[in-house]
Coordinates of C-alpha atoms and ligand atoms in Angstrom, one line a residue:
M29 CA 260.8 253.5 69.0
S30 CA 263.7 251.6 67.9
Q31 CA 263.8 248.1 69.4
L32 CA 267.7 247.9 69.2
F33 CA 269.2 247.6 72.5
Y34 CA 272.3 246.3 74.4
R35 CA 270.9 245.2 77.5
D36 CA 269.5 242.0 79.3
T37 CA 266.5 243.5 80.8
W38 CA 263.4 244.6 79.0
A39 CA 259.5 245.3 79.3
E40 CA 257.5 243.3 76.7
I41 CA 254.3 245.2 75.7
D42 CA 251.7 242.8 74.3
L43 CA 249.9 245.0 71.9
R44 CA 247.4 242.2 71.0
A45 CA 246.3 242.3 74.6
I46 CA 245.9 246.1 74.4
A47 CA 244.0 245.7 71.1
Q48 CA 241.6 243.0 72.4
N49 CA 241.0 245.0 75.6
V50 CA 240.2 248.3 73.7
S51 CA 237.9 246.3 71.2
S52 CA 236.0 244.5 74.0
I53 CA 235.3 247.6 75.9
S54 CA 234.4 249.6 72.7
E55 CA 231.9 246.9 71.9
L56 CA 230.1 247.4 74.9
Y57 CA 229.5 251.1 73.9
K58 CA 228.8 250.2 70.3
N59 CA 225.6 251.9 69.0
K60 CA 225.2 253.9 72.2
G61 CA 226.7 257.2 70.9
V62 CA 229.5 256.9 73.5
H63 CA 233.1 257.2 71.9
V64 CA 236.2 255.8 73.6
M65 CA 239.1 258.2 74.5
A66 CA 242.3 256.3 75.0
V67 CA 244.2 257.7 77.8
V68 CA 247.9 257.4 77.0
K69 CA 249.6 259.9 79.4
A70 CA 252.7 259.1 81.2
N71 CA 254.1 257.3 78.2
G72 CA 251.0 255.2 78.0
Y73 CA 251.2 254.3 81.7
G74 CA 254.8 253.3 80.9
H75 CA 253.6 251.0 78.1
G76 CA 254.8 253.3 75.2
A77 CA 252.3 256.2 74.3
I78 CA 253.0 256.0 70.6
E79 CA 252.5 252.3 70.0
V80 CA 249.5 252.3 72.5
A81 CA 247.9 255.2 70.8
K82 CA 248.2 253.7 67.4
T83 CA 246.9 250.3 68.5
A84 CA 244.0 251.7 70.6
L85 CA 243.1 254.0 67.4
Q86 CA 243.0 250.8 65.3
S87 CA 240.9 248.9 67.9
G88 CA 237.9 251.1 68.5
A89 CA 239.1 254.2 70.3
S90 CA 238.6 257.4 68.3
Y91 CA 240.0 260.1 70.7
L92 CA 243.2 260.3 72.7
A93 CA 244.0 262.2 76.1
V94 CA 247.2 262.9 77.7
A95 CA 248.2 264.9 80.9
L96 CA 250.7 267.5 79.1
L97 CA 251.1 269.4 76.0
D98 CA 254.6 268.0 75.7
E99 CA 252.8 264.4 75.5
A100 CA 250.3 265.7 72.8
I101 CA 253.2 267.0 70.7
E102 CA 255.0 263.7 70.9
L103 CA 252.0 262.0 69.5
R104 CA 251.6 264.5 66.7
D105 CA 255.1 264.2 65.9
A106 CA 254.8 260.5 65.6
G107 CA 252.2 261.3 62.7
I108 CA 249.0 260.7 64.8
N109 CA 246.1 262.9 63.5
A110 CA 243.5 261.7 65.8
P111 CA 241.8 264.4 68.2
I112 CA 243.9 264.8 71.3
L113 CA 242.9 266.2 74.8
V114 CA 245.3 267.7 77.4
L115 CA 243.7 266.7 80.6
G116 CA 245.9 269.0 82.6
R117 CA 246.3 272.7 82.6
I118 CA 248.7 274.1 79.9
R119 CA 250.5 277.3 80.2
P120 CA 248.5 280.4 78.5
E121 CA 251.6 281.2 76.7
D122 CA 251.6 277.9 75.1
V123 CA 248.2 278.1 73.7
Q124 CA 249.3 278.9 70.1
V125 CA 251.4 275.6 70.0
A126 CA 248.4 273.6 70.7
A127 CA 246.1 275.5 68.3
R128 CA 248.6 275.0 65.5
L129 CA 248.8 271.3 66.2
D130 CA 245.0 270.9 66.7
I131 CA 245.2 269.8 70.2
M132 CA 242.4 270.3 72.4
V133 CA 243.0 271.9 75.9
T134 CA 241.4 271.9 79.3
V135 CA 240.1 275.0 80.7
F136 CA 238.7 276.1 84.1
Q137 CA 239.7 279.7 84.7
V138 CA 238.8 282.9 83.2
D139 CA 242.2 284.6 83.9
W140 CA 243.8 281.8 81.8
L141 CA 241.5 282.5 78.8
E142 CA 242.4 286.3 79.2
Q143 CA 246.1 285.6 79.2
A144 CA 245.7 283.0 76.5
K145 CA 244.0 285.3 74.2
D146 CA 247.0 287.5 73.8
F147 CA 248.9 284.5 72.6
L148 CA 246.7 283.6 69.7
E149 CA 246.5 285.5 66.3
K150 CA 242.9 286.8 65.7
E151 CA 242.2 284.1 63.0
E152 CA 243.4 281.2 65.1
Q153 CA 241.2 279.1 67.0
I154 CA 241.5 276.6 69.9
Q155 CA 239.3 273.8 70.9
L156 CA 238.4 273.7 74.6
H157 CA 237.0 271.2 77.2
L158 CA 235.6 272.9 80.3
K159 CA 236.6 270.9 83.3
F160 CA 234.1 271.0 86.4
D161 CA 235.2 269.9 89.8
T162 CA 232.4 267.9 91.2
G163 CA 234.2 266.7 94.1
M164 CA 237.7 265.5 93.1
G165 CA 239.3 268.8 94.5
R166 CA 242.1 268.7 91.8
I167 CA 241.5 271.1 89.0
G168 CA 238.1 272.3 87.6
L169 CA 235.6 275.1 87.9
R170 CA 233.2 274.6 91.0
T171 CA 230.7 277.6 91.2
K172 CA 228.0 279.1 88.9
D173 CA 229.5 282.6 89.1
E174 CA 232.9 281.4 88.0
A175 CA 231.1 279.4 85.1
Q176 CA 229.1 282.5 84.0
L177 CA 232.1 284.6 83.7
L178 CA 233.9 281.9 81.8
L179 CA 230.9 281.2 79.4
Q180 CA 230.4 284.9 78.8
F181 CA 234.1 285.3 77.9
L182 CA 233.7 282.3 75.4
K183 CA 230.7 283.9 73.9
D184 CA 232.6 287.0 73.3
H185 CA 235.9 285.4 71.8
E186 CA 235.4 283.2 68.7
Q187 CA 238.9 282.2 68.9
F188 CA 238.0 279.9 71.7
Q189 CA 235.6 276.8 70.8
L190 CA 234.1 275.1 73.7
I191 CA 233.5 271.5 72.4
G192 CA 233.8 269.5 75.6
I193 CA 232.7 269.4 79.1
F194 CA 234.0 267.0 81.6
T195 CA 234.6 265.9 85.2
H196 CA 236.5 263.3 87.1
F197 CA 235.1 260.9 89.7
A198 CA 237.1 260.3 92.9
T199 CA 235.7 257.1 94.0
A200 CA 234.3 255.1 90.9
D201 CA 236.6 252.1 91.8
E202 CA 235.1 251.8 95.3
L203 CA 232.1 249.3 96.2
D204 CA 230.2 252.2 97.8
V205 CA 228.9 254.1 95.0
S206 CA 227.3 256.9 96.9
Y207 CA 229.9 259.5 96.2
V208 CA 229.8 258.9 92.5
E209 CA 226.0 259.4 92.6
E210 CA 226.8 262.7 94.2
Q211 CA 229.3 263.9 91.8
H212 CA 227.1 262.8 88.9
S213 CA 224.2 264.8 90.1
R214 CA 226.4 267.8 90.7
F215 CA 227.6 267.3 87.2
K216 CA 224.3 267.3 85.8
E217 CA 223.4 270.5 87.6
M218 CA 226.5 272.1 86.2
L219 CA 225.7 271.0 82.7
E220 CA 222.3 273.1 83.2
W221 CA 224.6 276.2 83.8
V222 CA 226.0 275.6 80.2
H223 CA 222.6 274.8 78.6
E224 CA 221.2 278.2 79.9
W225 CA 223.7 279.7 77.6
D226 CA 222.1 277.9 74.6
M227 CA 225.6 276.5 73.7
N228 CA 225.8 273.2 71.8
V229 CA 228.7 271.3 73.3
P230 CA 229.1 267.9 71.8
L231 CA 231.6 266.1 73.9
I232 CA 230.5 265.4 77.4
H233 CA 232.5 263.0 79.7
T234 CA 232.8 261.8 83.1
G235 CA 234.4 258.5 83.4
N236 CA 237.6 256.7 83.8
S237 CA 238.0 252.8 83.5
A238 CA 236.1 252.0 86.6
A239 CA 233.2 254.4 85.9
G240 CA 232.9 253.6 82.2
L241 CA 232.9 249.8 83.0
R242 CA 230.5 250.0 85.9
F243 CA 228.3 252.7 85.2
P244 CA 227.7 253.0 81.4
E245 CA 224.5 255.1 81.9
K246 CA 226.8 257.9 83.5
M247 CA 229.0 258.2 80.5
F248 CA 227.2 260.8 78.2
T249 CA 229.2 260.9 74.8
L250 CA 232.8 260.1 75.6
F251 CA 234.5 257.6 78.0
R252 CA 238.0 258.2 79.1
L253 CA 239.7 254.6 79.1
G254 CA 243.1 254.4 81.0
I255 CA 244.1 251.5 83.2
S256 CA 241.8 248.9 81.8
M257 CA 243.1 249.3 78.2
Y258 CA 246.3 247.9 79.6
G259 CA 244.5 245.1 80.9
L260 CA 244.6 246.2 84.6
T261 CA 241.6 246.4 86.9
P262 CA 241.1 249.7 88.6
S263 CA 240.9 248.2 92.0
P264 CA 240.9 244.8 93.4
E265 CA 237.5 245.0 95.0
I266 CA 235.7 245.6 91.7
T267 CA 237.3 242.8 89.7
E268 CA 234.1 240.7 89.9
E269 CA 231.8 243.5 88.6
L270 CA 233.7 244.1 85.4
P271 CA 231.9 243.2 82.2
V272 CA 234.8 242.2 80.3
K273 CA 237.8 240.0 80.7
L274 CA 241.0 242.0 80.7
K275 CA 244.5 240.8 79.6
Q276 CA 247.5 242.3 81.1
A277 CA 249.8 243.8 78.6
F278 CA 252.9 244.5 80.4
S279 CA 255.5 242.0 81.3
L280 CA 259.1 242.7 82.7
K281 CA 261.8 240.4 81.8
S282 CA 265.6 240.0 82.3
R283 CA 268.4 237.3 82.1
L284 CA 270.5 236.0 84.8
V285 CA 274.1 237.5 84.1
Q286 CA 275.9 235.2 86.7
V287 CA 274.9 232.2 88.6
K288 CA 277.4 231.1 91.5
E289 CA 277.3 228.6 94.2
L290 CA 278.1 230.1 97.7
P291 CA 279.1 228.2 100.8
P292 CA 277.1 228.9 104.1
G293 CA 278.0 232.2 105.9
E294 CA 278.5 234.3 102.9
S295 CA 276.8 237.7 102.6
I296 CA 274.8 239.1 99.7
S297 CA 274.8 243.0 98.6
Y298 CA 275.1 246.2 100.4
G299 CA 275.0 246.2 104.0
A300 CA 275.6 242.4 104.0
T301 CA 272.0 241.8 105.3
Y302 CA 271.5 238.4 103.8
V303 CA 273.7 235.6 104.9
T304 CA 273.7 232.2 103.1
K305 CA 272.6 229.4 105.4
E306 CA 273.8 226.5 103.4
N307 CA 275.2 225.9 100.1
E308 CA 273.0 228.3 98.0
W309 CA 272.9 229.1 94.3
I310 CA 272.8 232.8 93.7
G311 CA 271.8 234.4 90.4
T312 CA 272.4 238.0 89.6
I313 CA 269.8 240.0 87.6
P314 CA 270.7 243.2 85.7
I315 CA 267.9 245.5 86.9
G316 CA 267.9 247.8 89.8
Y317 CA 266.4 250.8 91.5
A318 CA 267.7 253.1 88.8
D319 CA 265.3 251.2 86.4
G320 CA 262.3 251.9 88.8
W321 CA 262.8 248.4 90.5
L322 CA 262.7 249.8 94.1
R323 CA 264.8 248.6 96.9
Y324 CA 261.5 247.7 98.6
H325 CA 261.0 244.6 96.3
S326 CA 263.5 242.8 98.2
T327 CA 262.5 243.8 101.8
A328 CA 258.8 243.1 101.1
G329 CA 259.6 239.4 100.3
G330 CA 259.4 239.8 96.4
E331 CA 259.9 236.9 94.1
V332 CA 260.6 236.5 90.4
L333 CA 259.9 233.4 88.1
V334 CA 262.9 231.4 86.8
N335 CA 262.1 228.3 84.5
G336 CA 258.4 228.6 85.9
E337 CA 259.6 228.5 89.4
R338 CA 259.3 231.2 92.1
V339 CA 262.5 232.4 93.8
P340 CA 263.1 235.2 96.2
F341 CA 265.2 238.2 96.1
V342 CA 268.0 238.2 98.7
G343 CA 270.1 241.0 100.0
R344 CA 269.4 244.7 99.0
I345 CA 268.5 245.7 95.5
C346 CA 271.3 247.8 94.0
M347 CA 271.2 250.7 91.4
D348 CA 271.5 248.5 88.5
Q349 CA 271.7 244.9 89.6
C350 CA 269.9 242.7 92.2
M351 CA 270.2 238.9 93.4
V352 CA 267.9 236.0 93.8
K353 CA 268.4 232.7 95.5
L354 CA 267.9 229.9 93.0
S355 CA 266.8 226.5 94.0
E356 CA 269.5 224.8 91.8
K357 CA 272.1 225.6 89.4
V358 CA 270.5 227.2 86.2
E359 CA 272.3 228.5 82.9
T360 CA 273.7 232.1 82.8
G361 CA 271.4 233.8 80.2
T362 CA 268.3 232.0 81.7
V363 CA 265.1 234.3 81.5
V364 CA 263.8 235.8 84.6
T365 CA 260.3 237.1 84.8
L366 CA 259.8 240.0 87.3
I367 CA 256.3 240.7 86.1
G368 CA 254.2 238.4 83.8
E369 CA 253.8 234.8 82.9
D370 CA 256.3 231.8 82.8
G371 CA 255.3 228.3 82.4
N372 CA 252.2 227.8 84.7
D373 CA 252.7 230.5 87.0
K374 CA 252.4 234.3 86.8
I375 CA 253.4 237.4 88.7
T376 CA 250.6 240.0 88.0
M377 CA 250.8 243.6 88.3
D378 CA 248.4 243.3 91.2
E379 CA 250.8 241.1 93.2
V380 CA 253.6 243.4 92.5
A381 CA 251.4 246.4 93.5
A382 CA 250.3 244.7 96.7
R383 CA 254.0 243.9 97.6
L384 CA 254.8 247.4 97.5
G385 CA 251.7 248.5 99.3
T386 CA 250.4 250.6 96.3
I387 CA 248.2 250.4 93.3
N388 CA 248.8 248.6 89.9
Y389 CA 248.9 252.0 87.9
E390 CA 252.2 253.0 89.7
I391 CA 254.1 249.9 88.7
P392 CA 254.5 250.3 84.9
C393 CA 254.8 254.1 85.3
V394 CA 257.8 254.0 87.4
I395 CA 259.8 251.3 85.2
G396 CA 262.3 253.9 83.9
A397 CA 263.0 254.9 80.4
R398 CA 266.1 253.1 80.7
V399 CA 264.2 249.8 80.4
P400 CA 263.5 249.2 76.7
R401 CA 259.9 248.4 75.5
V402 CA 259.7 245.5 73.2
Y403 CA 256.3 245.5 71.3
V404 CA 254.5 242.1 70.6
K405 CA 252.2 242.6 67.8
Ligands
PMH90 N1 240.4 260.9 83.1 C1 241.4 261.6 84.0 C2 241.2 263.1 84.0 C3 242.5 261.1 84.7 O1 243.2 261.6 85.5 C4 242.6 259.7 84.3 C5 243.7 258.7 85.3 C6 241.8 259.0 83.4 C7 240.8 259.6 82.9 C8 241.8 257.4 83.3 O2 241.7 256.7 84.4 P1 241.9 255.2 84.5 O3 243.3 254.9 84.2 O4 241.5 254.8 85.8 O5 241.0 254.5 83.5 N2 244.4 259.6 86.1 C9 245.1 258.9 87.2 C10 245.8 259.9 88.1 O6 245.8 261.1 88.0 N3 246.3 259.1 89.0 O7 246.0 257.8 88.8 C11 245.2 257.8 87.6

């Protein structure tokens, strides 16, 4: 991605933090026969899929995962040759595109296989990971009967190579581990269904960050590492339990484009909802809801850092701009930290997520493509 841009707002992605997170997490699995699959879907959780993928591969990950075929193609187009798994369902008519680019796809329906077969040449092969639904209720095969039909089809059609089997935990980030246990035992039972067919499937995987970091014994041969590669904790309640120290990679920065002193009784932004009570220094920041910086940041009492000091949003956030109340006059062009560190203070992704009543995952994902990503290597 080009780092040339013409606006005063950017996301700073610390690739050194990502490298450190991946390498310390990979270290936990060294010599245990468990490989790390870096999950770079949704543009690397908003961090930039290509840069994150390259960094992860250099730091201990050996596989990549994305949600969509389009995302896998983007990585191939960038010259990334590592094995890539599409975690979601691709359309059967697109199977040839995946096969030709050596992209692994997820399968869980016999009729998908029947349809996909017609889109492959006789000599073409596609590598598959079979998805079992052990209790997430999203995608995946659930019954032994369905599994038998699917495995029979695979036995009969050499174009389809079953190289992986996986599932996904719904509650790996919660303190109560009973549902993880239940899913894990269902998965082991489902693996038996496959063993009965005498198939040798090398890649078996269950876990996201929370599961991989908390339950190494439930990881089989691959571990799908997403959120913690970006330096974020899967949920606040398990922070204490994590065996590695994570470093947040994503910061969001801008610069004040205007600083003005207003007398008491002047209003700020649409709806004139904020009215100055005294002489106040108001700064304007060129970021708004069209950048994914939602209006709720101001109603929820959000703050930013200016010269290491917390200052609040005032008035409604506009499409491209928003305002803060400064404690004193500062220079136009001063850096504003919306997420990240400035001086001795830090606005973490968790703080921003709590402000919006959501999870940390959502915050970098919704910072729009209009905000350039600047990589620190
Ligand atoms: N594997 C699958 C199938 C996933 O859907 C995800 C994340 C991961 C691994 C990585 O999880 P982690 O980021 O917790 O490590 N998927 C999602 C999701 O669908 N919504 O939020 C996270």
